[in-house]
XYZ file of C-alpha atoms in Angstrom:
346
model
C 89.556 107.682 149.110
C 90.609 110.710 151.099
C 92.006 109.802 154.643
C 91.797 112.305 157.404
C 93.650 111.824 160.819
C 92.446 114.203 163.210
C 94.058 114.698 166.641
C 95.038 111.043 166.961
C 96.944 109.926 170.074
C 97.824 106.109 170.904
C 100.107 105.002 173.750
C 101.344 101.733 174.823
C 101.853 101.879 178.470
C 103.629 104.938 179.389
C 105.076 105.336 175.969
C 103.285 107.791 173.624
C 103.543 106.203 170.025
C 101.285 108.916 168.627
C 100.788 112.226 170.274
C 97.937 114.679 168.698
C 98.751 113.513 165.091
C 96.920 115.524 162.235
C 97.281 114.574 158.587
C 95.311 114.553 155.439
C 95.926 112.022 152.599
C 94.083 113.069 149.358
C 92.242 110.700 147.285
C 94.601 108.724 144.849
C 97.881 110.016 146.404
C 100.640 107.630 147.416
C 101.926 108.857 150.618
C 105.223 107.534 152.569
C 105.456 107.699 156.216
C 109.204 107.957 156.935
C 110.905 108.370 160.416
C 113.550 106.887 162.850
C 112.676 103.602 164.547
C 110.084 104.465 167.205
C 108.913 107.550 165.635
C 105.275 106.109 165.261
C 104.795 105.631 161.442
C 104.002 101.791 161.825
C 101.241 102.884 164.810
C 100.001 105.256 162.558
C 99.643 102.892 159.592
C 97.862 100.253 161.799
C 95.314 103.044 163.116
C 94.544 103.689 159.631
C 93.964 100.021 159.083
C 91.981 99.559 162.100
C 94.397 97.254 163.727
C 94.932 99.764 166.592
C 92.095 101.902 168.120
C 93.286 105.586 169.134
C 92.745 106.803 172.665
C 91.809 110.131 171.206
C 91.019 111.711 167.809
C 89.186 110.548 164.819
C 89.956 108.762 161.500
C 87.959 109.581 158.432
C 87.773 107.810 155.104
C 86.135 110.406 152.817
C 83.269 111.724 155.116
C 82.775 108.412 157.221
C 84.076 108.131 160.669
C 85.855 104.704 160.893
C 87.627 105.224 164.088
C 85.864 102.412 165.925
C 85.286 100.430 162.798
C 86.719 97.000 162.480
C 89.028 96.170 159.697
C 86.607 94.276 157.632
C 84.517 97.503 157.316
C 87.334 99.759 155.888
C 87.791 98.266 152.487
C 91.579 98.271 152.777
C 94.379 96.071 151.254
C 97.230 95.498 153.421
C 100.591 94.203 152.443
C 103.241 92.930 155.255
C 107.043 93.394 154.869
C 107.515 89.252 155.072
C 104.653 88.647 152.317
C 102.562 86.341 154.672
C 101.451 84.345 151.618
C 99.725 80.872 152.171
C 102.536 78.548 151.363
C 100.167 75.715 150.593
C 98.539 77.690 147.922
C 99.336 78.550 144.251
C 99.993 82.026 143.160
C 96.647 82.315 141.676
C 94.943 80.704 144.828
C 96.865 83.352 146.982
C 95.657 86.134 144.805
C 91.845 84.852 144.722
C 91.719 84.275 148.530
C 90.113 87.140 149.597
C 87.534 86.942 146.773
C 86.709 83.253 147.818
C 86.126 84.503 151.451
C 83.562 87.185 150.168
C 82.009 84.444 148.188
C 82.595 85.760 144.519
C 81.633 83.522 141.859
C 84.318 81.388 140.537
C 84.337 82.833 137.069
C 84.642 86.423 138.759
C 87.560 84.969 140.720
C 89.356 83.490 137.788
C 88.914 86.724 135.655
C 90.235 89.070 138.444
C 93.019 86.644 139.165
C 94.190 86.592 135.591
C 93.620 90.317 135.435
C 96.181 90.886 138.457
C 98.647 88.136 137.195
C 98.859 90.276 134.183
C 99.075 93.599 135.970
C 101.891 92.308 138.167
C 103.889 90.853 135.385
C 103.640 87.207 136.868
C 102.862 85.551 133.590
C 103.162 81.941 133.578
C 103.503 81.659 137.658
C 99.825 81.151 138.373
C 100.216 77.335 139.209
C 103.705 77.819 141.265
C 103.736 77.851 145.108
C 105.270 80.811 146.959
C 108.514 78.629 147.686
C 109.103 78.399 143.873
C 109.322 82.260 143.362
C 111.884 84.963 144.082
C 111.428 87.449 146.945
C 110.435 90.019 144.353
C 107.839 87.805 142.588
C 106.406 86.882 146.255
C 106.148 90.569 147.015
C 104.101 91.257 143.631
C 101.853 88.191 144.761
C 101.236 90.022 147.967
C 100.229 93.120 146.296
C 97.797 91.495 143.925
C 96.173 89.584 146.650
C 95.704 92.866 148.760
C 94.480 94.452 145.221
C 91.990 91.727 144.142
C 88.949 93.014 146.334
C 89.457 96.343 144.701
C 90.183 98.105 147.971
C 89.538 101.965 148.447
C 92.955 102.284 150.368
C 96.203 100.181 149.804
C 98.661 100.262 153.044
C 102.025 98.677 152.947
C 104.092 98.028 155.862
C 108.017 98.284 154.929
C 107.029 96.398 151.784
C 110.438 95.911 150.530
C 112.343 95.713 153.575
C 113.118 91.911 153.228
C 114.453 92.078 149.854
C 118.119 92.800 148.722
C 119.075 96.238 147.321
C 119.026 95.741 143.555
C 115.388 94.033 143.929
C 114.182 96.599 146.177
C 115.325 99.314 143.755
C 113.520 97.729 140.861
C 110.514 96.947 142.824
C 109.859 100.455 144.194
C 110.181 101.919 140.300
C 107.517 99.264 139.524
C 105.284 100.438 142.461
C 105.456 104.050 141.148
C 104.227 102.822 137.665
C 101.612 100.663 139.109
C 100.132 103.246 141.229
C 100.100 105.505 138.141
C 98.090 102.876 136.559
C 95.255 102.236 139.286
C 95.644 105.467 141.326
C 94.311 103.722 144.590
C 94.969 105.782 147.703
C 98.270 104.351 149.234
C 100.183 104.922 152.286
C 103.454 102.948 152.782
C 105.724 102.964 155.801
C 109.576 103.021 155.182
C 112.730 103.906 157.037
C 114.412 104.435 153.791
C 114.828 108.045 152.512
C 115.835 107.298 149.179
C 112.810 105.064 148.633
C 110.335 107.468 150.103
C 111.363 110.271 147.826
C 111.624 108.166 144.833
C 108.270 106.526 145.297
C 105.652 108.971 146.936
C 103.911 111.940 145.957
C 104.312 113.264 149.348
C 106.087 112.347 152.506
C 105.116 112.606 156.045
C 108.105 112.739 158.595
C 107.434 111.438 162.205
C 109.446 111.994 165.234
C 108.477 110.826 168.923
C 104.691 110.451 167.770
C 104.374 113.567 166.102
C 104.152 114.831 162.253
C 107.195 117.066 161.902
C 106.600 117.881 158.179
C 104.273 116.702 155.349
C 105.279 117.804 151.850
C 106.456 116.673 148.417
C 109.811 115.236 148.094
C 111.136 118.492 146.811
C 109.382 120.759 149.484
C 111.134 118.457 152.242
C 114.432 118.277 150.826
C 114.531 122.128 149.723
C 112.757 123.640 152.656
C 113.070 121.392 155.779
C 110.361 122.595 158.428
C 112.980 122.601 161.211
C 116.323 121.290 162.465
C 115.211 117.830 162.987
C 113.965 117.150 159.346
C 117.180 118.779 158.050
C 119.239 116.572 160.423
C 117.097 113.361 159.637
C 117.368 113.823 155.913
C 121.270 113.780 156.315
C 124.122 114.581 154.149
C 124.903 118.057 155.633
C 127.544 119.854 157.686
C 126.455 121.221 160.905
C 128.091 124.833 161.884
C 127.260 126.604 165.135
C 127.461 130.246 164.551
C 125.785 133.411 165.667
C 123.327 136.065 164.291
C 124.382 139.556 163.740
C 123.099 142.595 161.671
C 120.542 140.173 159.742
C 122.839 137.733 158.998
C 124.608 134.470 160.191
C 128.250 134.341 160.862
C 130.980 131.837 161.257
C 134.526 133.252 161.277
C 134.720 134.528 157.713
C 131.539 132.659 156.361
C 128.428 135.282 156.130
C 125.167 134.047 155.255
C 122.088 136.306 154.895
C 118.808 134.975 156.178
C 115.209 135.689 155.853
C 113.617 133.965 158.821
C 112.034 135.674 161.783
C 114.951 135.196 164.342
C 116.075 137.286 167.191
C 118.636 140.301 166.276
C 121.323 138.349 167.923
C 122.014 134.985 169.468
C 123.384 131.582 168.463
C 122.090 129.676 165.542
C 122.899 126.429 163.416
C 123.496 126.312 159.868
C 123.003 123.196 157.923
C 125.003 123.085 154.650
C 124.591 120.134 152.319
C 127.791 118.469 150.963
C 126.817 119.152 147.283
C 126.238 122.714 148.215
C 129.718 123.315 148.957
C 132.091 124.266 145.708
C 135.832 124.427 145.908
C 137.889 127.066 143.899
C 140.911 129.172 144.038
C 139.298 132.530 144.566
C 135.714 133.938 145.581
C 133.104 133.898 143.118
C 130.470 136.008 144.462
C 128.927 133.478 146.703
C 129.297 133.396 150.476
C 132.572 131.591 151.259
C 135.255 130.674 153.699
C 138.789 129.790 153.516
C 139.733 125.953 154.223
C 142.516 123.494 153.444
C 141.864 120.108 151.632
C 142.755 117.289 154.194
C 141.507 114.274 152.505
C 139.904 113.386 149.153
C 138.226 109.948 147.983
C 136.793 109.301 144.832
C 133.466 107.467 144.785
C 132.117 106.917 141.358
C 131.411 110.141 139.652
C 132.011 112.200 142.509
C 134.969 113.176 144.949
C 134.365 113.392 148.646
C 136.538 115.941 150.008
C 137.271 116.620 153.641
C 138.139 120.250 154.339
C 139.136 122.220 157.420
C 138.042 125.828 157.648
C 140.386 128.418 159.052
C 139.919 128.860 162.522
C 137.896 125.635 163.205
C 138.973 122.370 164.685
C 135.990 120.649 163.022
C 136.252 119.183 159.438
C 133.537 119.748 156.819
C 132.625 117.664 153.768
C 132.252 118.491 150.123
C 130.743 116.274 147.245
C 132.586 117.365 144.078
C 131.970 116.138 140.695
C 134.928 114.181 139.582
C 135.393 116.003 136.590
C 135.343 119.402 138.363
C 137.979 117.971 140.807
C 140.207 116.697 138.138
C 140.266 119.968 136.235
C 141.071 121.944 139.485
C 144.128 120.430 140.288
C 143.414 120.331 144.119
C 145.002 117.675 146.191
C 145.345 117.046 149.813
C 146.963 120.021 151.336
C 145.705 122.348 149.009
C 144.202 125.785 150.043
C 140.895 126.324 148.909
C 138.099 128.957 148.755
C 134.833 126.880 149.820
C 131.582 128.784 148.439
C 128.238 127.932 149.844
C 125.486 127.538 147.315
C 122.705 127.198 149.838
C 122.327 126.572 153.640
C 119.459 126.115 156.026
C 119.712 128.169 159.398
C 117.732 127.200 162.410
C 117.882 128.879 165.786
């Protein structure tokens, strides 16, 4: 089921939670809504669900305008962060709850419940109560309950936020595999960038109630639409330089650019830590001279702090440990810092 959000706005008092939002979610895709707190991602999810009605704009499921439709008329499944399971019902009873409300026959409820227990890898747990399950198991029961009536759209509100890091990592990989099996149009809210990029087909980044960029994880990481997206993704050094003769310049670092900037003026370059390489001499890439002021090993990489010549602000480089070990660099070493890639915004 394709979801089409057209010029949607929603306010709470004087606060504009959504401001003229346009986004299309193709049928069968898994899309993450990602952004800082207060960006509007949960409000957008609730508008899709019918839990909030926009003041302006339209919401379409396929060709059907559902803007004013109640939740029950939208054929959605909704999974909350804290599961919202019925504590007095068994796993099987929780999964079959929506089917009982819809007056399905008992044999059809039993069949569908068994199918979902198998799909969700909950074998042998059908007669247990939620209190007897782990957090990951409870979340899978909540997913099974949402999927039981065969919804056209599955909505997940920070589904793994209440789980510890290891369980969260396992469950998001499991969700990706599950989606590849069932292909239900799925929208999930998260504030975890790694989670969004690992699980989603596409990511919509929101800020102050607006969509900043929608694209695949590769598109967003490699070609951020603007400075906000680049800064939000993080892991980058920020350098204030200036434009001159078709290039961006900062001391002895010169970066060519291909954007439609003015001929001159200030501009900001974002250089990811992993895109800085340290060596003893220039190697053909844009470079600057610096001094190593700190180096810390973190697993398979070394986080190096460097000070460019002529700058009071440190920069950070992420170097594979083997490369660092073979280089012979240490704190106090002069280095040539080559820039593999940068994003420049004016």
